[in-house]
Amino acid sequence: MVWGGISTRLRTPLYHVVGNLTGVRYQNEILQPLVVPALQAIGPRAILQDDNAPPHRSAAVNTFIQQARVNRMLWPANSPDLNPIEHTWDELCRRVQQHHPPPANLGQLLQWLQQEWNGVPRAFICNLIHSMRQRCVECLAHNGGHTRY
């Protein structure tokens, strides 16, 4: 599994998660070294959008996020997945499959993922992020059902 963060201004390095991701690991390996510095670089209006994965909602993570003064987008349980990162993952997968033969090993795959992650155009990511308002409007209009997104 890999983890990455995007914004209109920057993207985090791609992080390879080895084994199960717990709340404590999410805090120590992703939030502290990657997310908080990225949010600080963006500025005081930065908002973290994660999903309702158990590691993201652990008590330790919630406490850390409050103490670090991270603005987190409220996201209801069982909600449609409108997060732009999901489309970024799709693009990353397409880029790896189009530009590379099957990898010989995990190390090669991780190298290609990082290379292609860095190559996803900023305009593509900005477009996804700027579409969030319309995504939410359409989702509400369709009562949480299928949208063109």
PDB file of C-alpha atoms in Angstrom:
ATOM      1  CA  MET A   1       0.000   0.000   0.000  1.00  0.00           C
ATOM      2  CA  VAL A   2       1.131   3.535  -0.692  1.00  0.00           C
ATOM      3  CA  TRP A   3      -0.072   6.828   0.760  1.00  0.00           C
ATOM      4  CA  GLY A   4       0.135  10.261  -0.800  1.00  0.00           C
ATOM      5  CA  GLY A   5      -1.323  13.701  -0.293  1.00  0.00           C
ATOM      6  CA  ILE A   6      -2.257  16.327  -2.850  1.00  0.00           C
ATOM      7  CA  SER A   7      -3.192  19.987  -2.890  1.00  0.00           C
ATOM      8  CA  THR A   8      -3.326  22.688  -5.518  1.00  0.00           C
ATOM      9  CA  ARG A   9       0.094  23.879  -4.348  1.00  0.00           C
ATOM     10  CA  LEU A  10       2.043  20.711  -3.612  1.00  0.00           C
ATOM     11  CA  ARG A  11       2.028  16.979  -3.279  1.00  0.00           C
ATOM     12  CA  THR A  12       3.663  14.913  -0.581  1.00  0.00           C
ATOM     13  CA  PRO A  13       6.197  12.235  -1.399  1.00  0.00           C
ATOM     14  CA  LEU A  14       4.601   8.873  -1.994  1.00  0.00           C
ATOM     15  CA  TYR A  15       4.933   6.805   1.172  1.00  0.00           C
ATOM     16  CA  HIS A  16       5.157   3.018   1.109  1.00  0.00           C
ATOM     17  CA  VAL A  17       3.186   1.543   3.991  1.00  0.00           C
ATOM     18  CA  VAL A  18       4.630  -1.807   5.000  1.00  0.00           C
ATOM     19  CA  GLY A  19       2.189  -4.046   6.850  1.00  0.00           C
ATOM     20  CA  ASN A  20      -1.004  -2.922   8.557  1.00  0.00           C
ATOM     21  CA  LEU A  21      -1.522   0.780   9.072  1.00  0.00           C
ATOM     22  CA  THR A  22      -2.689   1.481  12.621  1.00  0.00           C
ATOM     23  CA  GLY A  23      -3.690   4.830  14.063  1.00  0.00           C
ATOM     24  CA  VAL A  24      -0.357   5.142  15.872  1.00  0.00           C
ATOM     25  CA  ARG A  25       1.589   4.342  12.696  1.00  0.00           C
ATOM     26  CA  TYR A  26      -0.566   6.761  10.686  1.00  0.00           C
ATOM     27  CA  GLN A  27       0.231   9.471  13.209  1.00  0.00           C
ATOM     28  CA  ASN A  28       3.970   8.722  13.477  1.00  0.00           C
ATOM     29  CA  GLU A  29       4.766   7.801   9.874  1.00  0.00           C
ATOM     30  CA  ILE A  30       2.373   9.964   7.867  1.00  0.00           C
ATOM     31  CA  LEU A  31       0.717  12.775   9.834  1.00  0.00           C
ATOM     32  CA  GLN A  32       3.755  14.087  11.726  1.00  0.00           C
ATOM     33  CA  PRO A  33       6.405  13.885   8.998  1.00  0.00           C
ATOM     34  CA  LEU A  34       4.290  14.440   5.856  1.00  0.00           C
ATOM     35  CA  VAL A  35       0.851  15.926   6.477  1.00  0.00           C
ATOM     36  CA  VAL A  36       1.548  18.572   9.105  1.00  0.00           C
ATOM     37  CA  PRO A  37       4.531  20.095   7.229  1.00  0.00           C
ATOM     38  CA  ALA A  38       2.510  20.096   3.983  1.00  0.00           C
ATOM     39  CA  LEU A  39      -0.449  21.804   5.654  1.00  0.00           C
ATOM     40  CA  GLN A  40       1.874  24.363   7.243  1.00  0.00           C
ATOM     41  CA  ALA A  41       3.430  25.062   3.843  1.00  0.00           C
ATOM     42  CA  ILE A  42      -0.025  25.625   2.350  1.00  0.00           C
ATOM     43  CA  GLY A  43      -1.006  28.072   5.068  1.00  0.00           C
ATOM     44  CA  PRO A  44      -3.617  28.649   7.770  1.00  0.00           C
ATOM     45  CA  ARG A  45      -6.584  27.911   5.504  1.00  0.00           C
ATOM     46  CA  ALA A  46      -5.353  24.389   4.648  1.00  0.00           C
ATOM     47  CA  ILE A  47      -7.824  21.597   5.346  1.00  0.00           C
ATOM     48  CA  LEU A  48      -7.066  17.898   5.661  1.00  0.00           C
ATOM     49  CA  GLN A  49      -9.503  15.672   3.806  1.00  0.00           C
ATOM     50  CA  ASP A  50      -9.089  12.060   4.744  1.00  0.00           C
ATOM     51  CA  ASP A  51     -11.638   9.295   4.788  1.00  0.00           C
ATOM     52  CA  ASN A  52     -13.214   7.289   7.561  1.00  0.00           C
ATOM     53  CA  ALA A  53     -10.628   4.520   7.535  1.00  0.00           C
ATOM     54  CA  PRO A  54     -10.142   3.218  11.081  1.00  0.00           C
ATOM     55  CA  PRO A  55      -6.510   4.441  11.363  1.00  0.00           C
ATOM     56  CA  HIS A  56      -7.645   7.957  10.420  1.00  0.00           C
ATOM     57  CA  ARG A  57     -10.279   8.023  13.149  1.00  0.00           C
ATOM     58  CA  SER A  58      -8.447   6.462  16.080  1.00  0.00           C
ATOM     59  CA  ALA A  59      -8.485   8.272  19.408  1.00  0.00           C
ATOM     60  CA  ALA A  60      -4.720   8.857  19.218  1.00  0.00           C
ATOM     61  CA  VAL A  61      -5.023  10.422  15.761  1.00  0.00           C
ATOM     62  CA  ASN A  62      -7.958  12.612  16.805  1.00  0.00           C
ATOM     63  CA  THR A  63      -5.975  13.871  19.800  1.00  0.00           C
ATOM     64  CA  PHE A  64      -2.903  14.493  17.671  1.00  0.00           C
ATOM     65  CA  ILE A  65      -4.912  16.403  15.049  1.00  0.00           C
ATOM     66  CA  GLN A  66      -6.420  18.633  17.736  1.00  0.00           C
ATOM     67  CA  GLN A  67      -3.039  19.263  19.378  1.00  0.00           C
ATOM     68  CA  ALA A  68      -1.388  19.984  16.015  1.00  0.00           C
ATOM     69  CA  ARG A  69      -4.265  22.361  15.182  1.00  0.00           C
ATOM     70  CA  VAL A  70      -4.974  20.643  11.910  1.00  0.00           C
ATOM     71  CA  ASN A  71      -8.188  21.724  10.214  1.00  0.00           C
ATOM     72  CA  ARG A  72      -9.944  18.529   9.179  1.00  0.00           C
ATOM     73  CA  MET A  73     -12.870  18.306   6.803  1.00  0.00           C
ATOM     74  CA  LEU A  74     -15.821  16.636   8.457  1.00  0.00           C
ATOM     75  CA  TRP A  75     -16.818  13.629   6.429  1.00  0.00           C
ATOM     76  CA  PRO A  76     -19.859  11.539   7.386  1.00  0.00           C
ATOM     77  CA  ALA A  77     -19.620   7.786   7.739  1.00  0.00           C
ATOM     78  CA  ASN A  78     -20.986   5.755   4.817  1.00  0.00           C
ATOM     79  CA  SER A  79     -20.698   8.760   2.521  1.00  0.00           C
ATOM     80  CA  PRO A  80     -19.938   8.578  -1.201  1.00  0.00           C
ATOM     81  CA  ASP A  81     -16.228   8.716  -1.913  1.00  0.00           C
ATOM     82  CA  LEU A  82     -15.731  12.110  -3.541  1.00  0.00           C
ATOM     83  CA  ASN A  83     -12.128  12.558  -2.495  1.00  0.00           C
ATOM     84  CA  PRO A  84      -9.989  13.790  -5.420  1.00  0.00           C
ATOM     85  CA  ILE A  85      -7.153  11.526  -4.328  1.00  0.00           C
ATOM     86  CA  GLU A  86      -9.143   8.523  -5.600  1.00  0.00           C
ATOM     87  CA  HIS A  87      -9.019   9.888  -9.157  1.00  0.00           C
ATOM     88  CA  THR A  88      -5.336  10.638  -8.653  1.00  0.00           C
ATOM     89  CA  TRP A  89      -4.762   6.974  -7.729  1.00  0.00           C
ATOM     90  CA  ASP A  90      -6.577   5.952 -10.930  1.00  0.00           C
ATOM     91  CA  GLU A  91      -4.351   8.271 -12.965  1.00  0.00           C
ATOM     92  CA  LEU A  92      -1.238   6.933 -11.237  1.00  0.00           C
ATOM     93  CA  CYS A  93      -2.252   3.360 -12.061  1.00  0.00           C
ATOM     94  CA  ARG A  94      -2.880   4.253 -15.723  1.00  0.00           C
ATOM     95  CA  ARG A  95       0.474   6.023 -15.974  1.00  0.00           C
ATOM     96  CA  VAL A  96       2.397   3.063 -14.525  1.00  0.00           C
ATOM     97  CA  GLN A  97       0.591   0.583 -16.774  1.00  0.00           C
ATOM     98  CA  GLN A  98       1.076   2.714 -19.919  1.00  0.00           C
ATOM     99  CA  HIS A  99       4.731   3.569 -19.427  1.00  0.00           C
ATOM    100  CA  HIS A 100       6.166   0.406 -17.948  1.00  0.00           C
ATOM    101  CA  PRO A 101       6.109  -3.369 -18.452  1.00  0.00           C
ATOM    102  CA  PRO A 102       5.074  -5.400 -15.415  1.00  0.00           C
ATOM    103  CA  PRO A 103       7.605  -4.759 -12.629  1.00  0.00           C
ATOM    104  CA  ALA A 104      10.209  -7.388 -11.870  1.00  0.00           C
ATOM    105  CA  ASN A 105       9.926  -6.844  -8.105  1.00  0.00           C
ATOM    106  CA  LEU A 106       8.436  -4.642  -5.403  1.00  0.00           C
ATOM    107  CA  GLY A 107      11.392  -2.256  -5.436  1.00  0.00           C
ATOM    108  CA  GLN A 108      10.947  -1.598  -9.143  1.00  0.00           C
ATOM    109  CA  LEU A 109       7.206  -1.076  -8.719  1.00  0.00           C
ATOM    110  CA  LEU A 110       7.793   1.438  -5.919  1.00  0.00           C
ATOM    111  CA  GLN A 111      10.362   3.267  -8.037  1.00  0.00           C
ATOM    112  CA  TRP A 112       7.938   3.503 -10.961  1.00  0.00           C
ATOM    113  CA  LEU A 113       5.072   4.573  -8.696  1.00  0.00           C
ATOM    114  CA  GLN A 114       7.185   7.417  -7.262  1.00  0.00           C
ATOM    115  CA  GLN A 115       8.341   8.453 -10.736  1.00  0.00           C
ATOM    116  CA  GLU A 116       4.808   8.520 -12.121  1.00  0.00           C
ATOM    117  CA  TRP A 117       3.428  10.133  -8.938  1.00  0.00           C
ATOM    118  CA  ASN A 118       5.825  13.021  -9.516  1.00  0.00           C
ATOM    119  CA  GLY A 119       4.765  13.097 -13.175  1.00  0.00           C
ATOM    120  CA  VAL A 120       1.026  13.494 -12.621  1.00  0.00           C
ATOM    121  CA  PRO A 121       0.433  17.005 -13.977  1.00  0.00           C
ATOM    122  CA  ARG A 122      -0.311  19.681 -11.423  1.00  0.00           C
ATOM    123  CA  ALA A 123      -3.148  20.908 -13.678  1.00  0.00           C
ATOM    124  CA  PHE A 124      -4.792  17.468 -13.417  1.00  0.00           C
ATOM    125  CA  ILE A 125      -4.677  17.595  -9.613  1.00  0.00           C
ATOM    126  CA  CYS A 126      -5.876  21.219  -9.466  1.00  0.00           C
ATOM    127  CA  ASN A 127      -8.783  20.352 -11.750  1.00  0.00           C
ATOM    128  CA  LEU A 128      -9.836  17.532  -9.419  1.00  0.00           C
ATOM    129  CA  ILE A 129      -9.613  19.702  -6.335  1.00  0.00           C
ATOM    130  CA  HIS A 130     -11.456  22.619  -7.896  1.00  0.00           C
ATOM    131  CA  SER A 131     -14.256  20.236  -8.918  1.00  0.00           C
ATOM    132  CA  MET A 132     -15.036  19.334  -5.292  1.00  0.00           C
ATOM    133  CA  ARG A 133     -17.858  21.855  -4.887  1.00  0.00           C
ATOM    134  CA  GLN A 134     -19.587  20.609  -8.050  1.00  0.00           C
ATOM    135  CA  ARG A 135     -19.035  16.993  -7.018  1.00  0.00           C
ATOM    136  CA  CYS A 136     -20.810  17.636  -3.723  1.00  0.00           C
ATOM    137  CA  VAL A 137     -23.652  19.544  -5.420  1.00  0.00           C
ATOM    138  CA  GLU A 138     -24.236  16.693  -7.865  1.00  0.00           C
ATOM    139  CA  CYS A 139     -24.037  14.082  -5.123  1.00  0.00           C
ATOM    140  CA  LEU A 140     -26.680  15.927  -3.119  1.00  0.00           C
ATOM    141  CA  ALA A 141     -28.861  16.370  -6.215  1.00  0.00           C
ATOM    142  CA  HIS A 142     -28.702  12.620  -6.821  1.00  0.00           C
ATOM    143  CA  ASN A 143     -29.378  11.738  -3.172  1.00  0.00           C
ATOM    144  CA  GLY A 144     -25.936  10.178  -2.850  1.00  0.00           C
ATOM    145  CA  GLY A 145     -26.400   8.090  -5.991  1.00  0.00           C
ATOM    146  CA  HIS A 146     -24.380   7.873  -9.187  1.00  0.00           C
ATOM    147  CA  THR A 147     -22.957  11.086 -10.630  1.00  0.00           C
ATOM    148  CA  ARG A 148     -20.829  11.780 -13.691  1.00  0.00           C
ATOM    149  CA  TYR A 149     -17.831  11.872 -11.369  1.00  0.00           C
TER     150      TYR A 149
END
